[in-house]
Coordinates of C-alpha atoms in Angstrom, one line a residue:
Chain A
M58 CA -0.2 0.1 0.2
S59 CA 1.4 3.3 -0.7
N60 CA 2.3 6.2 1.8
L61 CA -1.6 8.4 2.6
T62 CA -2.0 11.5 1.9
R63 CA -2.9 14.3 4.4
E64 CA -6.4 14.0 3.8
E65 CA -6.7 10.1 3.7
T66 CA -4.9 10.6 7.2
D67 CA -7.3 12.9 8.7
A68 CA -10.3 11.3 7.5
L69 CA -8.0 7.7 9.2
I70 CA -8.2 9.5 12.7
Q71 CA -12.1 10.6 12.2
E72 CA -13.1 7.2 11.4
V73 CA -11.0 5.6 14.3
L74 CA -12.2 8.6 16.6
E75 CA -15.7 7.6 15.4
V76 CA -16.1 4.8 18.1
Y77 CA -16.0 7.0 21.0
P78 CA -18.3 8.9 22.8
E79 CA -18.9 12.3 22.2
K80 CA -16.8 13.9 25.5
A81 CA -14.1 11.3 25.0
K82 CA -13.6 11.6 21.5
K83 CA -13.2 15.6 21.9
D84 CA -10.3 14.6 24.2
R85 CA -8.7 12.0 22.1
A86 CA -8.9 14.2 18.9
K87 CA -6.5 16.8 20.7
H88 CA -4.0 13.4 20.8
L89 CA -4.0 12.5 17.4
A90 CA -2.4 14.4 14.8
V91 CA -0.9 14.4 10.8
N92 CA 2.6 15.6 10.8
D93 CA 3.3 18.9 9.3
Q94 CA 6.5 20.2 8.9
S95 CA 5.6 23.8 8.6
V96 CA 5.1 23.8 12.3
T97 CA 6.8 25.0 14.6
Q98 CA 5.2 24.6 17.6
S99 CA 3.8 21.6 18.5
K100 CA 1.4 22.7 20.8
K101 CA -0.9 24.1 17.6
C102 CA -1.3 20.2 16.6
I103 CA -1.1 17.8 19.3
T104 CA -1.8 17.8 23.0
S105 CA 0.8 16.2 25.5
N106 CA 1.2 15.3 28.7
R107 CA -2.0 14.9 29.5
K108 CA -4.2 12.5 31.8
S109 CA -5.3 9.3 30.3
L110 CA -9.3 8.9 29.5
P111 CA -10.5 6.5 32.1
G112 CA -11.6 3.3 30.3
V113 CA -8.9 3.6 27.3
M114 CA -6.1 1.2 27.5
T115 CA -3.1 3.1 27.9
I116 CA 0.6 1.7 28.6
R117 CA 1.3 4.5 31.0
G118 CA 3.6 3.8 33.7
C119 CA 3.7 5.8 37.3
A120 CA 5.7 8.6 38.8
Y121 CA 7.2 5.5 40.6
A122 CA 8.7 3.6 37.7
G123 CA 10.0 6.5 36.3
S124 CA 12.2 7.4 39.2
R125 CA 12.4 3.8 40.4
G126 CA 12.5 2.1 37.5
V127 CA 14.5 4.4 35.0
V128 CA 16.5 6.7 36.7
W129 CA 17.9 5.8 40.0
G130 CA 17.3 1.9 39.3
P131 CA 20.2 1.1 37.5
V132 CA 22.3 3.2 39.7
K133 CA 24.4 0.2 40.7
D134 CA 26.0 0.5 43.7
M135 CA 23.4 2.3 45.6
I136 CA 20.4 0.3 47.2
H137 CA 16.8 1.1 46.2
I138 CA 14.5 0.8 48.8
S139 CA 11.0 -0.1 47.4
H140 CA 9.7 1.4 50.1
G141 CA 5.7 0.4 50.7
P142 CA 3.9 -2.8 49.5
V143 CA 6.3 -5.6 48.2
G144 CA 4.7 -5.4 44.8
C145 CA 5.5 -2.2 43.1
G146 CA 9.2 -3.5 43.8
Q147 CA 8.7 -6.9 42.5
Y148 CA 7.5 -5.4 39.1
S149 CA 10.7 -3.0 38.7
R150 CA 13.5 -4.8 39.7
G151 CA 16.0 -4.8 36.5
G152 CA 13.3 -5.2 33.9
R153 CA 14.6 -3.3 31.7
R154 CA 17.7 -4.9 31.7
N155 CA 20.1 -2.6 32.6
Y156 CA 23.3 -4.1 31.8
Y157 CA 26.7 -3.3 34.6
V158 CA 29.4 -4.7 36.1
G159 CA 29.8 -5.8 39.3
T160 CA 29.3 -8.7 41.8
T161 CA 25.2 -8.2 42.1
G162 CA 24.7 -9.1 46.0
V163 CA 28.0 -7.9 47.3
N164 CA 28.8 -4.2 45.4
T165 CA 26.2 -4.4 42.8
F166 CA 22.7 -4.4 43.8
A167 CA 20.6 -3.2 40.9
E168 CA 19.3 -6.9 39.8
I169 CA 18.2 -7.3 43.9
N170 CA 14.2 -6.3 44.9
F171 CA 14.5 -4.4 48.5
T172 CA 11.7 -3.7 49.9
S173 CA 10.1 -2.4 53.4
D174 CA 7.5 -4.4 52.5
F175 CA 4.3 -2.9 54.2
Q176 CA 1.2 -4.9 56.0
E177 CA -1.5 -3.1 57.3
K178 CA -0.2 -2.2 60.7
D179 CA 2.4 -0.3 58.8
I180 CA -0.5 2.0 57.2
V181 CA -2.4 2.1 60.4
F182 CA 0.9 3.5 62.6
G183 CA 3.2 4.0 59.8
G184 CA 6.1 3.0 58.5
D185 CA 8.9 5.4 59.5
K186 CA 10.5 2.7 61.9
K187 CA 10.0 -0.3 59.7
L188 CA 12.4 2.0 57.1
A189 CA 14.7 2.7 60.1
K190 CA 15.0 -0.9 60.6
A191 CA 15.5 -1.8 57.0
M192 CA 18.4 0.4 56.6
E193 CA 19.9 -1.3 59.4
E194 CA 19.4 -4.5 57.8
I195 CA 20.7 -3.5 54.8
E196 CA 23.8 -2.2 56.5
G197 CA 24.6 -5.4 57.9
L198 CA 24.1 -7.4 55.0
F199 CA 25.5 -5.2 52.5
P200 CA 27.9 -3.0 53.6
L201 CA 29.6 -2.9 50.7
N202 CA 26.9 -0.7 49.6
K203 CA 27.5 3.4 48.7
G204 CA 24.0 4.7 49.8
I205 CA 20.8 3.8 50.1
S206 CA 17.8 5.9 48.1
V207 CA 14.2 5.5 49.7
Q208 CA 11.6 5.4 46.8
S209 CA 8.3 5.8 48.0
E210 CA 5.3 4.0 46.9
C211 CA 1.4 5.5 46.7
P212 CA 0.7 4.4 50.4
I213 CA 3.9 6.6 52.3
G214 CA 2.5 10.1 50.9
L215 CA -1.0 8.9 51.9
I216 CA -0.2 8.2 55.2
G217 CA 2.3 11.2 55.5
D218 CA 5.1 9.2 56.5
D219 CA 8.4 11.5 56.8
I220 CA 10.9 9.6 55.1
E221 CA 13.5 12.8 54.8
A222 CA 13.6 12.7 58.4
V223 CA 14.8 9.0 58.9
S224 CA 17.2 9.3 55.4
K225 CA 18.5 12.3 57.3
K226 CA 19.1 10.3 60.8
A227 CA 20.7 7.4 58.6
A228 CA 22.8 9.3 56.5
A229 CA 24.3 10.9 59.5
Q230 CA 24.6 7.3 61.4
Y231 CA 25.9 5.4 58.8
N232 CA 28.0 8.1 56.6
K233 CA 26.5 7.3 53.2
V234 CA 24.5 9.0 51.2
V235 CA 21.0 8.2 52.2
V236 CA 17.9 9.8 49.0
P237 CA 14.5 10.3 50.3
V238 CA 12.6 10.1 47.0
R239 CA 9.2 11.2 47.1
C240 CA 8.0 9.8 43.7
E241 CA 4.3 8.3 45.0
G242 CA 3.0 6.4 41.9
F243 CA -0.2 8.7 42.3
R244 CA 2.1 12.1 41.3
G245 CA 1.2 13.1 37.8
V246 CA -0.1 11.8 34.6
S247 CA 2.8 9.8 34.0
Q248 CA 6.3 8.4 34.4
S249 CA 7.6 11.6 33.3
L250 CA 7.3 13.1 36.6
G251 CA 9.0 10.4 38.3
H252 CA 11.3 11.4 36.3
H253 CA 11.6 15.0 37.3
I254 CA 11.2 14.2 40.9
A255 CA 14.1 11.8 40.8
N256 CA 16.5 14.5 38.9
D257 CA 14.9 16.8 41.9
A258 CA 16.2 14.2 44.1
I259 CA 19.9 14.0 42.4
R260 CA 20.1 17.6 42.7
D261 CA 19.1 18.5 46.6
Y262 CA 21.1 15.6 47.4
V263 CA 23.8 14.2 45.2
L264 CA 25.0 16.8 43.2
S265 CA 26.4 18.9 45.4
N266 CA 28.4 16.5 47.4
R267 CA 31.7 16.9 45.9
D268 CA 31.7 20.6 45.4
G269 CA 34.7 22.6 46.3
K270 CA 36.4 19.1 46.2
E271 CA 39.8 18.7 44.2
F272 CA 39.5 16.5 41.1
E273 CA 41.9 15.6 38.6
G274 CA 40.0 16.4 36.0
T275 CA 41.4 16.5 31.7
P276 CA 40.0 19.7 29.3
Y277 CA 38.4 16.8 27.4
D278 CA 35.9 15.3 30.7
V279 CA 32.6 14.6 29.6
T280 CA 29.4 12.6 30.8
I281 CA 27.0 10.3 29.3
I282 CA 23.2 12.0 30.7
G283 CA 20.5 9.4 30.1
D284 CA 21.8 6.5 28.7
Y285 CA 20.4 3.4 30.4
N286 CA 22.7 0.8 28.9
I287 CA 19.5 -1.5 28.3
G288 CA 21.7 -4.2 26.6
G289 CA 24.9 -2.9 26.5
D290 CA 23.8 0.8 25.1
A291 CA 25.9 3.2 26.9
W292 CA 29.2 0.9 26.7
A293 CA 28.5 0.8 23.2
S294 CA 28.5 4.7 22.9
R295 CA 31.2 5.4 25.4
I296 CA 33.8 3.0 23.7
F297 CA 34.5 5.3 20.6
L298 CA 33.7 8.8 22.6
E299 CA 36.9 8.2 24.2
E300 CA 38.5 6.5 20.8
M301 CA 38.1 10.4 19.3
G302 CA 40.0 11.3 22.7
L303 CA 37.3 12.4 25.4
R304 CA 37.3 11.0 28.7
V305 CA 34.0 9.6 29.9
I306 CA 33.6 10.3 33.7
A307 CA 29.9 9.3 34.0
Q308 CA 27.2 7.3 33.1
W309 CA 24.1 8.1 34.0
S310 CA 22.7 5.9 35.1
G311 CA 23.0 2.9 33.6
D312 CA 26.3 1.3 34.8
G313 CA 26.4 4.3 36.6
T314 CA 27.6 4.9 40.3
I315 CA 26.8 7.2 43.1
A316 CA 30.3 9.1 42.7
E317 CA 30.4 9.3 38.9
M318 CA 27.3 11.2 39.5
E319 CA 28.7 13.3 42.1
N320 CA 31.5 13.6 39.6
T321 CA 29.7 14.9 37.0
P322 CA 29.7 19.0 38.0
K323 CA 33.1 18.4 37.3
A324 CA 32.5 17.3 34.0
K325 CA 33.1 20.1 30.3
L326 CA 30.6 18.9 28.8
N327 CA 27.4 17.0 29.4
L328 CA 26.3 14.5 26.5
L329 CA 22.3 14.6 26.8
H330 CA 20.8 11.2 25.5
C331 CA 17.3 10.7 26.6
Y332 CA 16.0 14.6 27.1
R333 CA 12.8 13.9 28.5
S334 CA 14.0 11.9 31.7
M335 CA 17.1 13.9 32.1
N336 CA 16.9 17.4 30.7
Y337 CA 15.8 18.8 34.2
I338 CA 18.9 18.2 35.7
S339 CA 21.2 19.0 32.7
R340 CA 19.2 22.7 32.7
H341 CA 20.1 22.7 36.7
M342 CA 23.9 21.8 36.0
E343 CA 23.8 24.3 33.0
E344 CA 22.9 27.2 35.3
K345 CA 24.7 26.4 38.6
Y346 CA 28.3 24.5 37.2
G347 CA 28.0 26.4 33.9
I348 CA 28.4 22.8 31.9
P349 CA 26.7 23.2 28.9
W350 CA 25.1 20.1 27.5
M351 CA 23.7 18.5 24.4
E352 CA 21.4 16.5 22.8
Y353 CA 22.7 13.5 20.2
N354 CA 22.0 10.9 19.0
F355 CA 23.4 7.6 18.4
F356 CA 21.3 6.0 16.2
G357 CA 22.2 4.9 12.8
P358 CA 25.7 6.1 11.1
T359 CA 24.1 9.4 9.5
K360 CA 23.1 10.7 12.9
I361 CA 26.2 9.2 14.7
E362 CA 28.3 11.2 12.1
E363 CA 26.3 14.6 12.8
S364 CA 26.3 14.1 16.5
L365 CA 29.9 13.3 16.7
R366 CA 30.9 16.4 14.4
R367 CA 28.6 18.6 17.0
I368 CA 30.0 17.3 20.1
A369 CA 33.9 18.2 18.7
A370 CA 32.5 21.4 18.0
F371 CA 32.6 22.3 21.7
F372 CA 36.3 20.8 21.4
D373 CA 39.8 22.0 20.2
D374 CA 41.1 20.5 17.4
K375 CA 42.4 17.2 19.0
I376 CA 39.2 16.2 19.4
K377 CA 37.8 17.4 15.9
E378 CA 40.4 15.4 14.3
G379 CA 39.8 12.4 16.7
A380 CA 35.6 12.3 15.4
E381 CA 37.0 12.6 11.6
R382 CA 39.2 9.7 12.2
V383 CA 36.8 8.0 14.2
I384 CA 33.9 8.4 11.3
A385 CA 36.2 7.1 8.6
K386 CA 37.3 4.2 10.6
Y387 CA 33.7 3.2 11.1
K388 CA 32.5 4.1 7.5
P389 CA 33.6 0.8 5.6
M390 CA 32.4 -1.2 8.5
M391 CA 28.6 0.7 8.8
Q392 CA 28.5 0.8 4.6
A393 CA 28.6 -3.1 4.6
V394 CA 26.4 -3.5 6.9
V395 CA 23.9 -0.8 5.0
D396 CA 25.3 -3.4 2.1
K397 CA 23.9 -6.3 3.0
Y398 CA 20.8 -5.4 4.7
K399 CA 19.5 -2.3 3.0
P400 CA 18.6 -3.9 0.0
R401 CA 16.7 -6.4 2.2
L402 CA 14.8 -3.9 4.1
Q403 CA 14.9 -0.8 1.8
G404 CA 11.1 0.9 1.8
K405 CA 9.5 -0.9 4.1
R406 CA 7.7 1.2 6.6
V407 CA 7.7 1.1 10.4
M408 CA 5.4 2.1 13.2
L409 CA 6.7 3.1 16.3
Y410 CA 4.9 3.7 19.3
I411 CA 7.6 4.1 22.7
G412 CA 8.6 6.3 25.3
G413 CA 11.1 8.8 25.8
L414 CA 13.4 9.8 22.9
R415 CA 13.0 6.7 20.8
P416 CA 10.1 7.9 18.8
R417 CA 12.5 10.4 17.2
H418 CA 16.0 9.0 17.8
V419 CA 15.2 5.5 15.6
I420 CA 13.7 7.6 12.6
G421 CA 17.7 8.1 11.4
A422 CA 18.5 4.6 11.9
Y423 CA 15.7 3.3 9.7
E424 CA 16.3 6.0 7.4
D425 CA 20.0 4.4 6.8
L426 CA 18.7 1.2 6.4
G427 CA 16.0 2.4 3.4
M428 CA 13.1 2.2 5.9
E429 CA 10.2 4.9 6.1
V430 CA 8.9 5.7 9.5
V431 CA 5.3 6.4 8.9
G432 CA 3.5 6.9 12.6
T433 CA 5.0 7.8 15.7
G434 CA 4.2 8.9 18.8
Y435 CA 5.4 8.8 22.8
E436 CA 3.6 7.3 25.8
F437 CA 4.8 10.4 28.3
A438 CA 6.1 13.3 25.8
H439 CA 5.2 16.9 26.7
N440 CA 5.4 19.6 24.0
D441 CA 8.9 20.0 23.4
D442 CA 9.4 16.5 22.9
Y443 CA 7.2 16.6 19.9
D444 CA 8.5 20.0 18.8
R445 CA 11.4 17.8 18.3
T446 CA 9.6 15.3 16.2
I447 CA 8.0 18.0 13.7
Q448 CA 11.0 18.1 12.3
E449 CA 11.8 14.5 12.1
M450 CA 9.3 12.9 10.6
G451 CA 8.0 13.3 6.8
N452 CA 5.1 15.1 6.1
A453 CA 1.5 13.5 6.5
T454 CA 2.8 11.2 8.5
L455 CA 0.8 9.8 11.8
L456 CA 1.5 11.4 15.4
Y457 CA -0.1 9.7 18.6
D458 CA 0.2 10.9 21.6
D459 CA -0.8 8.3 24.9
V460 CA -2.4 6.3 22.0
T461 CA -4.7 3.7 23.4
G462 CA -4.7 0.3 22.2
F463 CA -7.9 0.2 20.3
E464 CA -6.7 3.2 18.2
L465 CA -3.2 1.8 17.7
E466 CA -4.5 -1.1 16.3
E467 CA -7.1 0.6 14.1
F468 CA -4.0 2.4 12.8
V469 CA -1.8 -0.7 12.2
K470 CA -4.8 -2.1 10.6
R471 CA -5.7 0.7 7.9
I472 CA -2.3 1.8 7.7
K473 CA -0.7 -1.9 7.3
P474 CA 3.4 -1.3 8.0
D475 CA 5.4 -3.4 7.5
L476 CA 6.8 -3.4 11.1
V477 CA 5.3 -2.4 14.4
G478 CA 7.8 -1.5 17.0
S479 CA 6.5 -0.7 20.8
G480 CA 6.5 -2.7 23.9
I481 CA 5.7 -6.2 25.4
K482 CA 1.8 -5.0 26.1
E483 CA 1.4 -4.3 21.8
K484 CA 3.7 -7.6 21.1
Y485 CA 1.3 -10.3 21.1
I486 CA -1.7 -8.8 19.2
Y487 CA 0.3 -7.6 16.2
Q488 CA 2.2 -10.6 15.9
K489 CA -1.2 -12.7 15.9
M490 CA -2.0 -10.3 13.6
G491 CA 0.5 -11.5 11.4
I492 CA 3.0 -8.4 11.6
P493 CA 6.5 -8.7 12.1
F494 CA 6.9 -7.0 15.7
R495 CA 9.7 -5.6 17.8
Q496 CA 9.7 -4.4 21.3
M497 CA 11.5 -0.8 21.1
H498 CA 11.7 -0.8 24.7
S499 CA 14.2 -3.4 25.7
W500 CA 15.4 -3.9 22.1
D501 CA 13.7 -7.8 22.1
Y502 CA 16.3 -8.6 24.3
S503 CA 19.0 -7.9 22.0
G504 CA 20.7 -5.0 22.1
P505 CA 22.7 -2.4 22.0
Y506 CA 21.3 -0.7 19.1
H507 CA 23.2 2.8 20.4
G508 CA 26.2 3.4 18.5
Y509 CA 28.3 2.1 15.3
D510 CA 28.8 -1.9 17.1
G511 CA 24.6 -1.0 17.9
F512 CA 23.7 -0.4 14.2
A513 CA 24.9 -3.8 12.9
I514 CA 22.9 -5.6 15.8
F515 CA 20.2 -3.3 14.5
A516 CA 20.1 -3.9 11.1
R517 CA 20.4 -7.5 11.7
D518 CA 17.9 -7.6 13.9
M519 CA 15.0 -6.0 11.9
D520 CA 16.2 -7.7 8.8
M521 CA 15.9 -11.0 11.0
T522 CA 12.1 -9.7 12.1
L523 CA 10.7 -8.2 8.7
N524 CA 12.2 -11.3 6.6
N525 CA 11.1 -14.0 8.7
P526 CA 8.9 -16.6 6.9
C527 CA 6.6 -17.3 9.7
W528 CA 4.6 -13.9 9.1
G529 CA 3.2 -15.3 6.3
K530 CA 2.0 -18.8 8.0
Q531 CA -0.4 -17.4 10.6
T532 CA -3.8 -16.7 10.8
P533 CA -5.4 -14.9 13.6
P534 CA -7.4 -16.6 15.9
W535 CA -10.4 -14.2 14.9
K536 CA -9.8 -14.8 11.2
K537 CA -10.3 -18.5 11.2
T538 CA -13.0 -19.8 9.4
E539 CA -14.3 -23.7 9.6
A540 CA -12.2 -24.7 6.6
T541 CA -8.9 -23.9 7.7
E542 CA -9.6 -25.5 11.3
E543 CA -10.4 -28.6 8.9
V544 CA -7.4 -28.5 7.1
K545 CA -5.5 -28.5 10.4
A546 CA -7.4 -31.0 11.7
A547 CA -6.7 -33.2 8.8
A548 CA -3.1 -32.5 8.8
Chain B
M34 CA 4.1 34.9 38.0
A35 CA 6.5 31.9 37.1
N36 CA 10.2 30.6 37.3
I37 CA 11.7 30.7 33.7
M38 CA 15.0 30.7 32.4
I39 CA 17.2 32.0 30.2
R40 CA 19.9 30.6 28.3
K41 CA 22.1 31.1 25.2
N42 CA 21.7 28.9 22.4
D43 CA 24.5 27.5 19.7
Q44 CA 23.6 30.7 17.1
G45 CA 24.1 32.9 20.5
G46 CA 20.4 34.0 20.6
L47 CA 18.7 33.9 23.7
V48 CA 16.5 30.6 24.6
F49 CA 13.4 31.2 26.7
Y50 CA 12.1 27.8 29.0
L51 CA 8.9 28.4 31.3
P52 CA 9.4 24.2 32.9
K53 CA 6.3 24.3 34.2
R54 CA 4.7 24.2 30.2
D55 CA 7.8 22.7 28.8
L56 CA 7.7 25.6 26.8
E57 CA 10.4 26.5 25.0
D58 CA 11.6 28.9 22.0
N59 CA 13.9 31.6 21.2
I60 CA 13.1 35.4 22.0
S61 CA 12.9 37.6 19.4
S62 CA 13.3 40.5 21.2
I63 CA 13.7 42.0 24.7
E64 CA 12.7 45.6 25.7
F65 CA 16.2 46.7 28.1
D66 CA 19.5 45.3 27.1
S67 CA 22.0 47.2 28.2
P68 CA 24.8 47.0 30.7
E69 CA 22.9 49.1 33.5
K70 CA 19.3 47.8 32.6
W71 CA 18.1 44.5 31.5
G72 CA 14.7 43.2 31.1
G73 CA 11.3 44.3 30.7
E74 CA 9.0 43.1 28.2
I75 CA 10.7 39.8 26.1
K76 CA 8.7 38.8 23.2
L77 CA 9.3 35.2 21.8
A78 CA 9.2 33.4 18.0
N79 CA 5.6 32.2 18.8
G80 CA 4.1 35.8 19.2
G81 CA 3.8 35.0 23.5
S82 CA 5.5 38.0 25.8
Y83 CA 6.3 38.2 29.2
Y84 CA 7.7 40.3 31.4
I85 CA 10.7 40.9 33.5
E86 CA 11.6 43.4 36.3
P87 CA 14.4 45.8 34.6
Q88 CA 17.5 44.7 36.7
V89 CA 20.7 44.4 35.9
P90 CA 22.3 42.1 33.3
P91 CA 22.8 38.6 34.8
E92 CA 26.4 38.2 35.2
R93 CA 26.2 34.4 33.1
L94 CA 23.8 32.4 31.8
P95 CA 21.5 30.5 32.1
V96 CA 19.5 32.3 34.8
T97 CA 15.8 31.4 36.8
I98 CA 14.0 34.5 37.2
R99 CA 10.0 35.2 37.8
A100 CA 8.7 36.6 34.6
K101 CA 5.2 37.8 34.4
R102 CA 3.0 36.3 31.3
L103 CA 1.6 39.4 29.0
D104 CA 0.4 37.6 26.4
A105 CA 0.6 34.4 24.8
P106 CA -1.1 32.1 22.4
D107 CA -2.6 29.1 23.7

């Protein structure tokens, strides 16, 4: 099927909205848009960061997920207490495959679930004592931890526990960083507020810890901010930043440590990958410490080249030369990847629905493979994300914010993309519809996808999924007729 | 009144950022821009305008200051 025109896309949105009641229709209409590159302010065409409608299927998370799962979780040498009932913690430990080096349970703890396991009596009488007890136990059992963060679950805010007081006392007692994070799940409309709260906690309890202390710096110190090392992403980025002569002094927060975070204000440049989850702290550091920050994109060789040159522009000729050297070194390797996979993927169309930065960042990587992104959307973006997306997307493509299960399904049925990229909750629906699917949150247990090494894996994975012969052999349960059943029985 | 952050962009122009509304936009004009007096009415590229109490210019950017909304397109 050829691409839709602007009118057709508009009509498609109207058609999908038709099933909603009047009020819901009016609300949802604001979140769906046809991309128009001439619009510079996303506010004019799409509304974002609003409360999801009750009754629709949203795939958003909560503030606790944003703080515990995304920002704090990967900090490997700290222990993150899921303060509250046991469930939230159980579902958020290490699920994002934030790789790290270290011995889990001895000096790194990212995959272990620590919880204060609230019971009824803790809700009635308060859980501060339990929290203090938990910290005491942690100190006894895991003495090599470098700090503790208290990640509040919903009940903490509801019953009004004073986790700040407990944390302050513990910090003095154990002489470690103890960070209370007020990331109760009910705050805000999505995980996005959790990112903000976590950033604010870092600002208040971590960032200024080493102010005025000696640090052996070089003029080439940079940090990687907002890379969560999913499947090794941050490592794949770090390797050629170092190759071009820079020194990476901190990784936030994939494979990151509390010491790295405390050292971040000594950097010369903050390299910001996930704008959505860490722009707050970058802006803060720019104001307080005068460290410039820059958004980069390490998906696909074209964007990497662009980003490397922009990074190098902050430094002297040595780094500029280094950037060119790195680009030249990897160019033939990347050309080989493109030569191999482009003929197999040319012209294929992709629809994405992810969070954070990927809905706009991976577009370049798909284009390098000759593929086209025909629809994209964010779970929890704000307007500034869409400002950045509009320029990246082609004209008359679909934009959907906080899309509902129903809408995405209908869009896919009509647009018939060759590949859908979203999360685990969507995966099996589309696979049963016979549409190739990749999880773009966790790279479908593959990865890394960032950087030069990542692009080769990305291209292979896309080819493996798209050109898999199984898709033509699927009949979804709702399309099965009795005839096909009989054939099966006979076979 | 809201806290806003003003920073310089790569081209040396001023950028206005209003965290509460995720509004990030270039500043097209600023009423007072001299070493003694800085601030006043600022106009954004999107047509909106805000008012900063005239003051001595900040020593370095970015800076967080209070601003009043005069007129902003929704």
